[in-house]
Every structure is written in structure tokens, then in C-alpha cells.
GROMACS .gro file of C-alpha atoms in nm:
model
  176
    1VAL     CA    1  16.463   9.598  10.365
    2LYS     CA    2  16.270   9.668  10.689
    3GLN     CA    3  16.134   9.993  10.544
    4SER     CA    4  16.006   9.823  10.228
    5ARG     CA    5  15.833   9.549  10.435
    6LEU     CA    6  15.670   9.816  10.650
    7THR     CA    7  15.560  10.007  10.341
    8ALA     CA    8  15.420   9.692  10.179
    9ALA     CA    9  15.235   9.598  10.500
   10THR     CA   10  15.093   9.950  10.530
   11LEU     CA   11  14.979   9.951  10.168
   12ALA     CA   12  14.818   9.608  10.211
   13LEU     CA   13  14.633   9.728  10.520
   14VAL     CA   14  14.514  10.045  10.346
   15ALA     CA   15  14.402   9.847  10.040
   16SER     CA   16  14.210   9.590  10.246
   17THR     CA   17  14.039   9.866  10.445
   18THR     CA   18  13.946  10.049  10.126
   19PHE     CA   19  13.799   9.734   9.967
   20ALA     CA   20  13.606   9.652  10.284
   21LEU     CA   21  13.451   9.999  10.281
   22ALA     CA   22  13.361   9.966   9.913
   23ALA     CA   23  13.167   9.645   9.986
   24GLU     CA   24  12.954   9.802  10.261
   25PRO     CA   25  12.585   9.795  10.172
   26THR     CA   26  12.434  10.137  10.111
   27LEU     CA   27  12.075  10.011  10.147
   28LYS     CA   28  11.981   9.892  10.495
   29VAL     CA   29  11.679   9.839  10.718
   30GLY     CA   30  11.545  10.181  10.818
   31ASP     CA   31  11.645  10.349  10.491
   32PRO     CA   32  11.388  10.494  10.252
   33ALA     CA   33  11.304  10.236   9.985
   34PRO     CA   34  11.459  10.307   9.645
   35LYS     CA   35  11.225  10.397   9.360
   36LEU     CA   36  11.060  10.114   9.173
   37ARG     CA   37  11.227  10.089   8.833
   38ALA     CA   38  11.051   9.788   8.688
   39GLY     CA   39  11.059   9.732   8.314
   40LYS     CA   40  10.747   9.555   8.189
   41TRP     CA   41  10.475   9.436   8.426
   42VAL     CA   42  10.395   9.077   8.331
   43GLN     CA   43  10.114   9.019   8.581
   44GLY     CA   44   9.888   9.241   8.789
   45GLU     CA   45   9.845   9.615   8.814
   46PRO     CA   46  10.171   9.809   8.769
   47VAL     CA   47  10.304   9.981   9.081
   48LYS     CA   48  10.450  10.316   8.981
   49GLU     CA   49  10.545  10.430   9.330
   50PHE     CA   50  10.499  10.334   9.693
   51GLU     CA   51  10.175  10.466   9.843
   52LYS     CA   52  10.168  10.581  10.203
   53GLY     CA   53   9.960  10.348  10.418
   54LYS     CA   54  10.044  10.036  10.215
   55ALA     CA   55  10.331   9.798  10.274
   56TYR     CA   56  10.518   9.624   9.994
   57LEU     CA   57  10.704   9.297   9.971
   58VAL     CA   58  10.948   9.319   9.679
   59GLU     CA   59  11.093   8.975   9.612
   60PHE     CA   60  11.376   8.922   9.364
   61TRP     CA   61  11.367   8.595   9.172
   62ALA     CA   62  11.434   8.424   8.836
   63THR     CA   63  11.280   8.130   8.653
   64TRP     CA   64  11.613   7.939   8.649
   65CYS     CA   65  11.651   7.957   9.030
   66PRO     CA   66  11.528   7.641   9.216
   67PRO     CA   67  11.510   7.814   9.560
   68CYS     CA   68  11.309   8.095   9.399
   69ARG     CA   69  11.062   7.846   9.254
   70ALA     CA   70  11.036   7.676   9.594
   71SER     CA   71  10.946   8.002   9.770
   72ILE     CA   72  10.674   8.113   9.522
   73PRO     CA   73  10.385   7.923   9.690
   74HIS     CA   74  10.488   8.073  10.027
   75LEU     CA   75  10.487   8.424   9.877
   76ASN     CA   76  10.147   8.355   9.727
   77GLU     CA   77  10.014   8.257  10.070
   78ILE     CA   78  10.150   8.584  10.213
   79HIS     CA   79   9.984   8.768   9.924
   80LYS     CA   80   9.647   8.600   9.987
   81GLN     CA   81   9.666   8.650  10.363
   82PHE     CA   82   9.764   9.018  10.363
   83LYS     CA   83   9.639   9.171  10.034
   84ASP     CA   84   9.317   9.298  10.193
   85LYS     CA   85   9.517   9.447  10.483
   86GLY     CA   86   9.729   9.669  10.256
   87LEU     CA   87  10.027   9.450  10.157
   88VAL     CA   88  10.129   9.450   9.791
   89VAL     CA   89  10.352   9.159   9.687
   90ILE     CA   90  10.576   9.219   9.386
   91GLY     CA   91  10.772   8.937   9.227
   92GLN     CA   92  11.060   9.139   9.079
   93ASN     CA   93  11.229   8.922   8.820
   94CYS     CA   94  11.604   8.982   8.806
   95TRP     CA   95  11.913   8.838   8.640
   96GLU     CA   96  11.684   8.652   8.401
   97ARG     CA   97  11.878   8.496   8.114
   98ASP     CA   98  11.577   8.482   7.880
   99GLU     CA   99  11.288   8.712   7.972
  100THR     CA  100  11.057   8.541   7.720
  101LEU     CA  101  11.038   8.250   7.967
  102VAL     CA  102  10.880   8.459   8.245
  103ALA     CA  103  10.519   8.492   8.118
  104PRO     CA  104  10.486   8.118   8.034
  105PHE     CA  105  10.638   8.035   8.374
  106ILE     CA  106  10.377   8.248   8.554
  107LYS     CA  107  10.097   8.093   8.346
  108LYS     CA  108  10.222   7.743   8.435
  109MET     CA  109  10.231   7.836   8.807
  110GLY     CA  110   9.865   7.935   8.781
  111ASP     CA  111   9.696   7.987   9.117
  112LYS     CA  112  10.027   7.929   9.300
  113MET     CA  113  10.154   8.267   9.174
  114THR     CA  114   9.878   8.526   9.171
  115TYR     CA  115  10.069   8.833   9.292
  116ARG     CA  116  10.213   9.108   9.073
  117VAL     CA  117  10.522   9.031   8.866
  118ALA     CA  118  10.759   9.268   8.686
  119LEU     CA  119  11.065   9.232   8.468
  120ASP     CA  120  11.371   9.442   8.548
  121ASP     CA  121  11.441   9.760   8.349
  122LYS     CA  122  11.745   9.677   8.136
  123THR     CA  123  11.729   9.981   7.906
  124ILE     CA  124  12.030  10.148   8.069
  125ASN     CA  125  12.237   9.845   8.167
  126LYS     CA  126  12.197   9.473   8.106
  127LYS     CA  127  12.208   9.373   8.473
  128GLY     CA  128  11.890   9.570   8.543
  129LYS     CA  129  11.802   9.887   8.732
  130MET     CA  130  11.616   9.711   9.016
  131ALA     CA  131  11.901   9.461   9.061
  132GLU     CA  132  12.140   9.756   9.086
  133THR     CA  133  11.942   9.992   9.310
  134TRP     CA  134  11.806   9.723   9.544
  135MET     CA  135  12.013   9.402   9.538
  136GLU     CA  136  12.358   9.550   9.479
  137ALA     CA  137  12.286   9.845   9.707
  138ALA     CA  138  12.196   9.602   9.988
  139GLY     CA  139  12.510   9.397   9.924
  140LEU     CA  140  12.307   9.094   9.812
  141ASP     CA  141  12.428   8.860   9.541
  142GLY     CA  142  12.185   8.571   9.576
  143ILE     CA  143  11.820   8.512   9.503
  144PRO     CA  144  11.556   8.477   9.624
  145SER     CA  145  11.591   8.790   9.832
  146ALA     CA  146  11.307   9.002   9.962
  147PHE     CA  147  11.261   9.354  10.092
  148LEU     CA  148  10.967   9.452  10.309
  149VAL     CA  149  10.877   9.820  10.273
  150ASP     CA  150  10.664   9.960  10.554
  151ALA     CA  151  10.362  10.189  10.527
  152LYS     CA  152  10.590  10.496  10.544
  153GLY     CA  153  10.809  10.380  10.256
  154LYS     CA  154  11.107  10.264  10.463
  155ILE     CA  155  11.285   9.929  10.441
  156ALA     CA  156  11.151   9.727  10.736
  157TRP     CA  157  11.317   9.393  10.665
  158ILE     CA  158  11.563   9.232  10.419
  159GLY     CA  159  11.619   8.859  10.382
  160HIS     CA  160  11.521   8.525  10.234
  161PRO     CA  161  11.144   8.529  10.172
  162MET     CA  162  11.094   8.199  10.358
  163GLU     CA  163  11.228   8.364  10.675
  164LEU     CA  164  10.979   8.650  10.677
  165LYS     CA  165  10.749   8.628  10.979
  166GLU     CA  166  10.382   8.732  10.987
  167LYS     CA  167  10.453   8.954  11.288
  168THR     CA  168  10.709   9.151  11.084
  169ILE     CA  169  10.453   9.206  10.807
  170GLU     CA  170  10.189   9.316  11.060
  171GLU     CA  171  10.436   9.563  11.212
  172ALA     CA  172  10.522   9.706  10.869
  173LEU     CA  173  10.151   9.753  10.795
  174ALA     CA  174  10.090   9.918  11.134
  175VAL     CA  175  10.352  10.195  11.086
  176LYS     CA  176  10.175  10.531  11.084
   0.00000   0.00000   0.00000
């Protein structure tokens, strides 16, 4: 009986360690930013790849998400303040239940949402390529979530867009 308890305890420990390792984020601050795999661009010039010398704020959101809607004016202020300094703001729609709602939503937001907006690429899987290679890779399961990519193409910051500080953006733009 003692041996079977020991074996069960050992197996439980091994299993919990294995699951903990599986949940570790593979995308962290300091890592190269994953490729942009947007589906359709709904607003603004499409961004095909990150350009050296520019910083990017990639914010994941959906029309059905109240905290996402609340952070849009803040993101727009960041966009207006830093667009001429080399920051590109991308509203990356993800986990959208009905993508036909996105364009009318943007139109209704008007001058409160003037930055670029893209739908996720769902051609390969229905959860979306950007959601997989950014959100899942970073271990994030809630929106809004934002990634700041510095001027060298590395992840400089990950978090809730309302917590992003101007100083952090300035530092990401200053990377040479």
C-alpha cells in the first residue's frame, strides 16, 4: 500500500510539473515580435511587416468586449500623440463572434478610433492566427491586451493598454 501511494504521489507531481511547463508563455518581453498575420484590414494602410525604426502598438480587442471599448479612446490618444514620431497603432480584432460588426463599429466610433484596424486571419483555424501566435504564445486569455514592439522589432512591453506609459513608448521608439 505504501508503494502505491508513493507511486501515485510521484505521478501526480510529475503530471503537475509537466502541465505547469506546458502553460509557460513562449512569447515574452525581449523576444522578436511574431509576424503580422492579419486577415483583412478594415481601416488604414495595411502593415505587412515591421519596419526598422518604427515602433508598433498591437492591441487585441473585440466589439463585444466592454473593457476593449473603454480603452479605444485612450489608444486613439496614443495614436495621435505618437504617430508623427514613428509609432504605428494597430487595433487587432480577435475572437470576434461576428466579423461583419467590426466595420460598422469603427464607423460609429468615428474620430475616437482613427488608427489602423485589422481582422484576424481565420483561414487556417477559426480562433485566428494572430490570436494564436501572439495572445496564446504570451499566455494571455483576456482582452484588451497590447504588445509594444520597439524600433528593432522586439517585444518591449505586454499588458493592458490602459497601463501603457508614455515613457515606455518613448523608450521603444528610441531603440537604435
